[in-house]
Amino acid sequence: MRLILLGPPGAGKGTQAVSISDRYNIPHISTGDIFRFNIKNNTPLGLKAKEYMDKGLLVPDEVVVEIVEDRLKNDDCKQGFLLDGFPRTVNQAKELENVLGKMDTELNKVINIQVDKKILVERAVGRRICRDCGSTYHIRFNPPAEEGVCDLCSGELYQRDDDNEKTVAKRIEVYLSETEPLINFYDEKCKLSTLDGAKAISQVFDEIVEVLEGNTK
Ligand code: ADP
Ligand code: AMP
């Protein structure tokens, strides 16, 4: 299964990606996670990406495409993959088509998670992430059993630098101008299924499974 999760920041892509990756045994490839890993490890890529991420802007296409192309060549992608947060521009989507063409393969489905802007800001600002295992929580909608502590590994929970109101607003603006056009791009290729991401986490997941295993659009 070769999938893309599309949606604005805070839509729930990362949250659903964990369950999808687990159910279908495909790697979860998040370009945002790759950049955060590089920032944590002070690599040149991390330093470059941070300049853009802190402002809520997109990292340049050529940087992101190269990373994804390399990652898709790994053996663990042979049975499929789940892209989360990539592509984010029409140019990235076209580059992805080229990369997949060279690999003699194509996408099966693009799942578009739709959520109203008012909810997005609250979701992103309340998001907390485990420093050790990367699990995602929300202070109100999906709180850990003990405040600030990961349920799974007892790691410390932190708030992303770009999850403040000002940067989230900018990220949503960038999504609307740069990324939302991908909805049409993939709809025209008959690859798109759109879901209501305002529903509960488990309900959204059930609908994704229905899209992937049933024949609903
Ligand atoms: P994205 O990867 O699209 O930016 P996340 O999956 O990280 O979004 O979710 C953003 C925040 O919203 C997280 O704190 C997460 O726990 C919470 N969240 C995700 N899905 C839902 C949902 N269906 N209902 C309520 N909160 C959600
Ligand atoms: P995310 O973790 O998906 O919310 O992404 C966090 C930030 O990483 C974004 O606001 C961008 O600055 C950067 N980023 C992640 N994926 C991409 C991408 N495909 N293209 C450009 N920038 C990206």
Short mmCIF file of C-alpha atoms and ligand atoms in Angstrom, two decimals:
data_model
loop_
_atom_site.label_atom_id
_atom_site.label_comp_id
_atom_site.label_asym_id
_atom_site.label_seq_id
_atom_site.Cartn_x
_atom_site.Cartn_y
_atom_site.Cartn_z
CA MET A 1 0.00 0.00 0.00
CA ARG A 2 1.49 3.35 -1.08
CA LEU A 3 -0.31 6.19 0.65
CA ILE A 4 -0.22 9.92 1.28
CA LEU A 5 -1.87 11.69 4.21
CA LEU A 6 -2.90 15.19 3.24
CA GLY A 7 -4.34 17.87 5.50
CA PRO A 8 -3.61 21.15 7.27
CA PRO A 9 -1.28 21.38 10.28
CA GLY A 10 -3.01 19.83 13.27
CA ALA A 11 -5.49 17.81 11.17
CA GLY A 12 -4.39 14.57 12.82
CA LYS A 13 -2.09 13.16 10.12
CA GLY A 14 0.67 12.06 12.50
CA THR A 15 -1.83 10.59 14.95
CA GLN A 16 -3.55 8.49 12.28
CA ALA A 17 -0.23 7.60 10.62
CA VAL A 18 0.86 5.60 13.66
CA SER A 19 -2.24 3.37 13.50
CA ILE A 20 -2.17 3.04 9.70
CA SER A 21 1.52 2.12 9.68
CA ASP A 22 0.87 -0.47 12.36
CA ARG A 23 -2.17 -2.04 10.66
CA TYR A 24 -0.65 -2.27 7.17
CA ASN A 25 2.95 -2.79 8.25
CA ILE A 26 4.31 0.04 6.15
CA PRO A 27 6.86 2.68 7.22
CA HIS A 28 5.53 6.04 8.39
CA ILE A 29 7.60 8.71 6.63
CA SER A 30 7.09 12.17 8.11
CA THR A 31 9.26 14.90 6.57
CA GLY A 32 8.60 17.05 9.66
CA ASP A 33 9.92 14.24 11.90
CA ILE A 34 13.01 13.88 9.67
CA PHE A 35 13.72 17.60 10.03
CA ARG A 36 13.16 17.54 13.82
CA PHE A 37 15.52 14.56 14.13
CA ASN A 38 18.17 16.54 12.23
CA ILE A 39 17.60 19.65 14.35
CA LYS A 40 17.99 17.59 17.54
CA ASN A 41 21.27 16.18 16.19
CA ASN A 42 22.56 19.56 14.99
CA THR A 43 23.18 18.39 11.42
CA PRO A 44 23.64 20.88 8.54
CA LEU A 45 20.23 19.81 7.22
CA GLY A 46 18.68 20.49 10.64
CA LEU A 47 20.21 23.97 10.80
CA LYS A 48 18.91 24.82 7.34
CA ALA A 49 15.40 23.42 7.95
CA LYS A 50 15.07 25.20 11.31
CA GLU A 51 15.39 28.61 9.65
CA TYR A 52 12.17 27.92 7.73
CA MET A 53 10.30 25.87 10.33
CA ASP A 54 10.61 28.51 13.06
CA LYS A 55 8.93 31.01 10.74
CA GLY A 56 6.15 28.60 9.73
CA LEU A 57 7.49 28.51 6.16
CA LEU A 58 8.13 25.53 3.92
CA VAL A 59 11.62 24.13 3.54
CA PRO A 60 12.65 24.53 -0.16
CA ASP A 61 11.30 21.83 -2.48
CA GLU A 62 14.69 20.59 -3.70
CA VAL A 63 15.83 19.88 -0.12
CA VAL A 64 12.68 17.94 0.78
CA VAL A 65 12.42 16.00 -2.49
CA GLU A 66 15.98 14.70 -2.19
CA ILE A 67 15.33 13.43 1.33
CA VAL A 68 12.13 11.66 0.34
CA GLU A 69 13.69 10.15 -2.77
CA ASP A 70 16.53 8.70 -0.66
CA ARG A 71 14.12 7.41 1.96
CA LEU A 72 11.87 5.68 -0.59
CA LYS A 73 14.86 3.71 -1.88
CA ASN A 74 15.18 1.92 1.47
CA ASP A 75 14.26 -1.74 1.47
CA ASP A 76 11.49 -1.21 4.01
CA CYS A 77 9.52 0.75 1.36
CA LYS A 78 9.36 -2.19 -1.02
CA GLN A 79 5.96 -3.30 0.32
CA GLY A 80 4.66 0.26 0.52
CA PHE A 81 4.88 3.43 2.57
CA LEU A 82 2.86 6.15 4.20
CA LEU A 83 3.91 9.73 3.49
CA ASP A 84 2.86 12.26 6.15
CA GLY A 85 3.47 15.95 5.41
CA PHE A 86 4.84 15.31 1.92
CA PRO A 87 4.12 16.46 -0.74
CA ARG A 88 3.23 19.99 0.36
CA THR A 89 3.45 21.80 -2.99
CA VAL A 90 2.30 20.89 -6.50
CA ASN A 91 5.95 20.89 -7.54
CA GLN A 92 6.77 18.33 -4.81
CA ALA A 93 3.82 16.20 -5.99
CA LYS A 94 5.12 16.24 -9.56
CA GLU A 95 8.62 15.36 -8.38
CA LEU A 96 7.15 12.48 -6.41
CA GLU A 97 5.46 11.18 -9.56
CA ASN A 98 8.88 11.22 -11.28
CA VAL A 99 10.52 9.40 -8.40
CA LEU A 100 7.79 6.73 -8.29
CA GLY A 101 7.90 6.43 -12.09
CA LYS A 102 11.63 5.68 -11.91
CA MET A 103 10.82 3.02 -9.32
CA ASP A 104 8.14 1.65 -11.66
CA THR A 105 5.40 2.10 -9.11
CA GLU A 106 2.56 4.49 -8.27
CA LEU A 107 0.39 5.72 -5.41
CA ASN A 108 -2.69 3.80 -4.34
CA LYS A 109 -4.48 6.47 -2.36
CA VAL A 110 -4.31 10.00 -0.99
CA ILE A 111 -6.29 10.46 2.22
CA ASN A 112 -7.28 14.05 2.80
CA ILE A 113 -8.14 14.84 6.44
CA GLN A 114 -10.29 17.94 6.57
CA VAL A 115 -10.61 20.06 9.73
CA ASP A 116 -11.94 23.56 10.31
CA LYS A 117 -9.35 26.28 10.95
CA LYS A 118 -10.80 27.15 14.39
CA ILE A 119 -10.12 23.62 15.65
CA LEU A 120 -6.67 23.44 14.03
CA VAL A 121 -5.12 26.19 16.13
CA GLU A 122 -6.33 24.64 19.40
CA ARG A 123 -5.11 21.22 18.29
CA ALA A 124 -1.62 22.40 17.34
CA VAL A 125 -1.09 24.67 20.34
CA GLY A 126 -2.18 21.91 22.75
CA ARG A 127 -0.05 19.23 21.09
CA ARG A 128 2.66 17.60 23.22
CA ILE A 129 5.25 15.12 21.99
CA CYS A 130 7.40 12.57 23.77
CA ARG A 131 11.11 13.43 23.59
CA ASP A 132 12.04 9.76 23.63
CA CYS A 133 9.55 7.84 21.47
CA GLY A 134 7.80 10.66 19.56
CA SER A 135 4.25 9.73 20.64
CA THR A 136 1.76 12.56 20.24
CA TYR A 137 -0.70 13.76 22.90
CA HIS A 138 -3.03 16.70 23.36
CA ILE A 139 -3.45 18.49 26.69
CA ARG A 140 -7.27 18.36 26.34
CA PHE A 141 -8.24 15.97 23.55
CA ASN A 142 -5.78 13.16 24.16
CA PRO A 143 -4.04 13.75 27.51
CA PRO A 144 -1.48 11.38 29.00
CA ALA A 145 -2.38 9.63 32.27
CA GLU A 146 0.20 11.76 34.10
CA GLU A 147 0.74 15.35 32.98
CA GLY A 148 3.98 15.82 31.02
CA VAL A 149 4.85 12.10 31.00
CA CYS A 150 4.53 9.67 28.08
CA ASP A 151 2.12 6.76 28.75
CA LEU A 152 4.20 4.42 26.58
CA CYS A 153 7.80 5.03 27.67
CA SER A 154 7.62 7.53 30.59
CA GLY A 155 9.61 10.02 28.47
CA GLU A 156 9.24 13.77 28.96
CA LEU A 157 6.56 15.50 26.87
CA TYR A 158 7.47 18.77 25.14
CA GLN A 159 5.81 21.40 22.98
CA ARG A 160 7.18 21.95 19.46
CA ASP A 161 8.79 25.38 18.92
CA ASP A 162 6.46 26.00 15.97
CA ASP A 163 3.29 25.08 17.91
CA ASN A 164 2.63 28.63 19.14
CA GLU A 165 -0.39 30.63 17.95
CA LYS A 166 1.56 32.99 15.68
CA THR A 167 3.52 30.29 13.85
CA VAL A 168 0.51 27.99 13.60
CA ALA A 169 -1.49 30.80 11.95
CA LYS A 170 1.35 31.27 9.44
CA ARG A 171 1.54 27.51 8.79
CA ILE A 172 -2.20 27.41 8.07
CA GLU A 173 -1.83 30.37 5.68
CA VAL A 174 1.02 28.57 3.89
CA TYR A 175 -1.08 25.39 3.77
CA LEU A 176 -3.95 27.26 2.08
CA SER A 177 -1.76 28.84 -0.59
CA GLU A 178 0.81 26.08 -1.23
CA THR A 179 -0.67 22.75 -0.18
CA GLU A 180 -4.44 22.94 -0.59
CA PRO A 181 -4.12 22.94 -4.42
CA LEU A 182 -2.99 19.31 -4.05
CA ILE A 183 -6.60 18.37 -3.27
CA ASN A 184 -7.54 19.12 -6.89
CA PHE A 185 -4.28 17.68 -8.20
CA TYR A 186 -5.02 14.26 -6.68
CA ASP A 187 -8.78 14.43 -7.20
CA GLU A 188 -8.17 14.76 -10.93
CA LYS A 189 -6.04 11.62 -10.75
CA CYS A 190 -8.94 9.82 -8.95
CA LYS A 191 -6.66 9.03 -6.02
CA LEU A 192 -8.32 11.22 -3.38
CA SER A 193 -10.61 10.34 -0.47
CA THR A 194 -11.65 13.12 1.88
CA LEU A 195 -12.59 12.48 5.52
CA ASP A 196 -13.97 14.60 8.33
CA GLY A 197 -11.06 14.95 10.75
CA ALA A 198 -13.16 16.73 13.39
CA LYS A 199 -14.47 13.35 14.59
CA ALA A 200 -12.88 11.36 17.40
CA ILE A 201 -9.43 9.84 16.73
CA SER A 202 -10.77 6.26 16.68
CA GLN A 203 -13.67 7.20 14.41
CA VAL A 204 -11.36 8.89 11.89
CA PHE A 205 -9.22 5.76 11.87
CA ASP A 206 -12.26 3.51 11.28
CA GLU A 207 -13.17 5.67 8.29
CA ILE A 208 -9.64 5.45 6.89
CA VAL A 209 -9.79 1.66 7.13
CA GLU A 210 -13.16 1.72 5.39
CA VAL A 211 -11.67 3.82 2.57
CA LEU A 212 -8.70 1.48 2.21
CA GLU A 213 -10.49 -1.83 2.59
CA GLY A 214 -14.05 -1.08 1.53
CA ASN A 215 -14.93 0.52 -1.74
CA THR A 216 -16.19 3.85 -0.47
CA LYS A 217 -14.82 7.10 -1.79
P1 ADP B 1 -0.75 16.74 12.16
O1 ADP B 1 0.25 15.62 12.07
O2 ADP B 1 -1.77 16.70 11.07
O3 ADP B 1 -0.11 18.09 12.31
P2 ADP B 1 -1.35 15.57 14.79
O4 ADP B 1 -1.69 14.15 14.48
O5 ADP B 1 -0.03 15.82 15.42
O6 ADP B 1 -1.58 16.52 13.50
O7 ADP B 1 -2.51 16.13 15.72
C1 ADP B 1 -2.49 17.47 16.23
C2 ADP B 1 -3.00 17.48 17.66
O8 ADP B 1 -4.39 17.18 17.67
C3 ADP B 1 -2.31 16.44 18.56
O9 ADP B 1 -2.16 17.01 19.84
C4 ADP B 1 -3.31 15.27 18.59
O10 ADP B 1 -3.25 14.55 19.82
C5 ADP B 1 -4.65 15.97 18.42
N1 ADP B 1 -5.62 15.20 17.61
C6 ADP B 1 -5.35 14.46 16.51
N2 ADP B 1 -6.50 13.93 16.00
C7 ADP B 1 -7.51 14.37 16.81
C8 ADP B 1 -8.93 14.17 16.80
N3 ADP B 1 -9.54 13.43 15.86
N4 ADP B 1 -9.65 14.76 17.79
C9 ADP B 1 -9.02 15.53 18.73
N5 ADP B 1 -7.70 15.75 18.80
C10 ADP B 1 -6.94 15.18 17.83
P1 AMP B 2 5.02 18.93 10.21
O1 AMP B 2 5.79 18.12 11.20
O2 AMP B 2 4.48 18.13 9.08
O3 AMP B 2 3.97 19.82 10.86
O4 AMP B 2 6.09 19.92 9.55
C1 AMP B 2 6.77 20.89 10.33
C2 AMP B 2 7.53 21.86 9.42
O5 AMP B 2 8.53 21.14 8.68
C3 AMP B 2 6.69 22.58 8.36
O6 AMP B 2 6.03 23.73 8.87
C4 AMP B 2 7.77 22.92 7.32
O7 AMP B 2 8.55 24.04 7.74
C5 AMP B 2 8.67 21.70 7.38
N1 AMP B 2 8.22 20.68 6.39
C6 AMP B 2 7.76 19.42 6.67
N2 AMP B 2 7.45 18.76 5.54
C7 AMP B 2 7.71 19.63 4.52
C8 AMP B 2 7.55 19.56 3.11
N3 AMP B 2 7.06 18.46 2.50
N4 AMP B 2 7.93 20.65 2.38
C9 AMP B 2 8.43 21.74 2.96
N5 AMP B 2 8.56 21.88 4.28
C10 AMP B 2 8.21 20.84 5.06
#
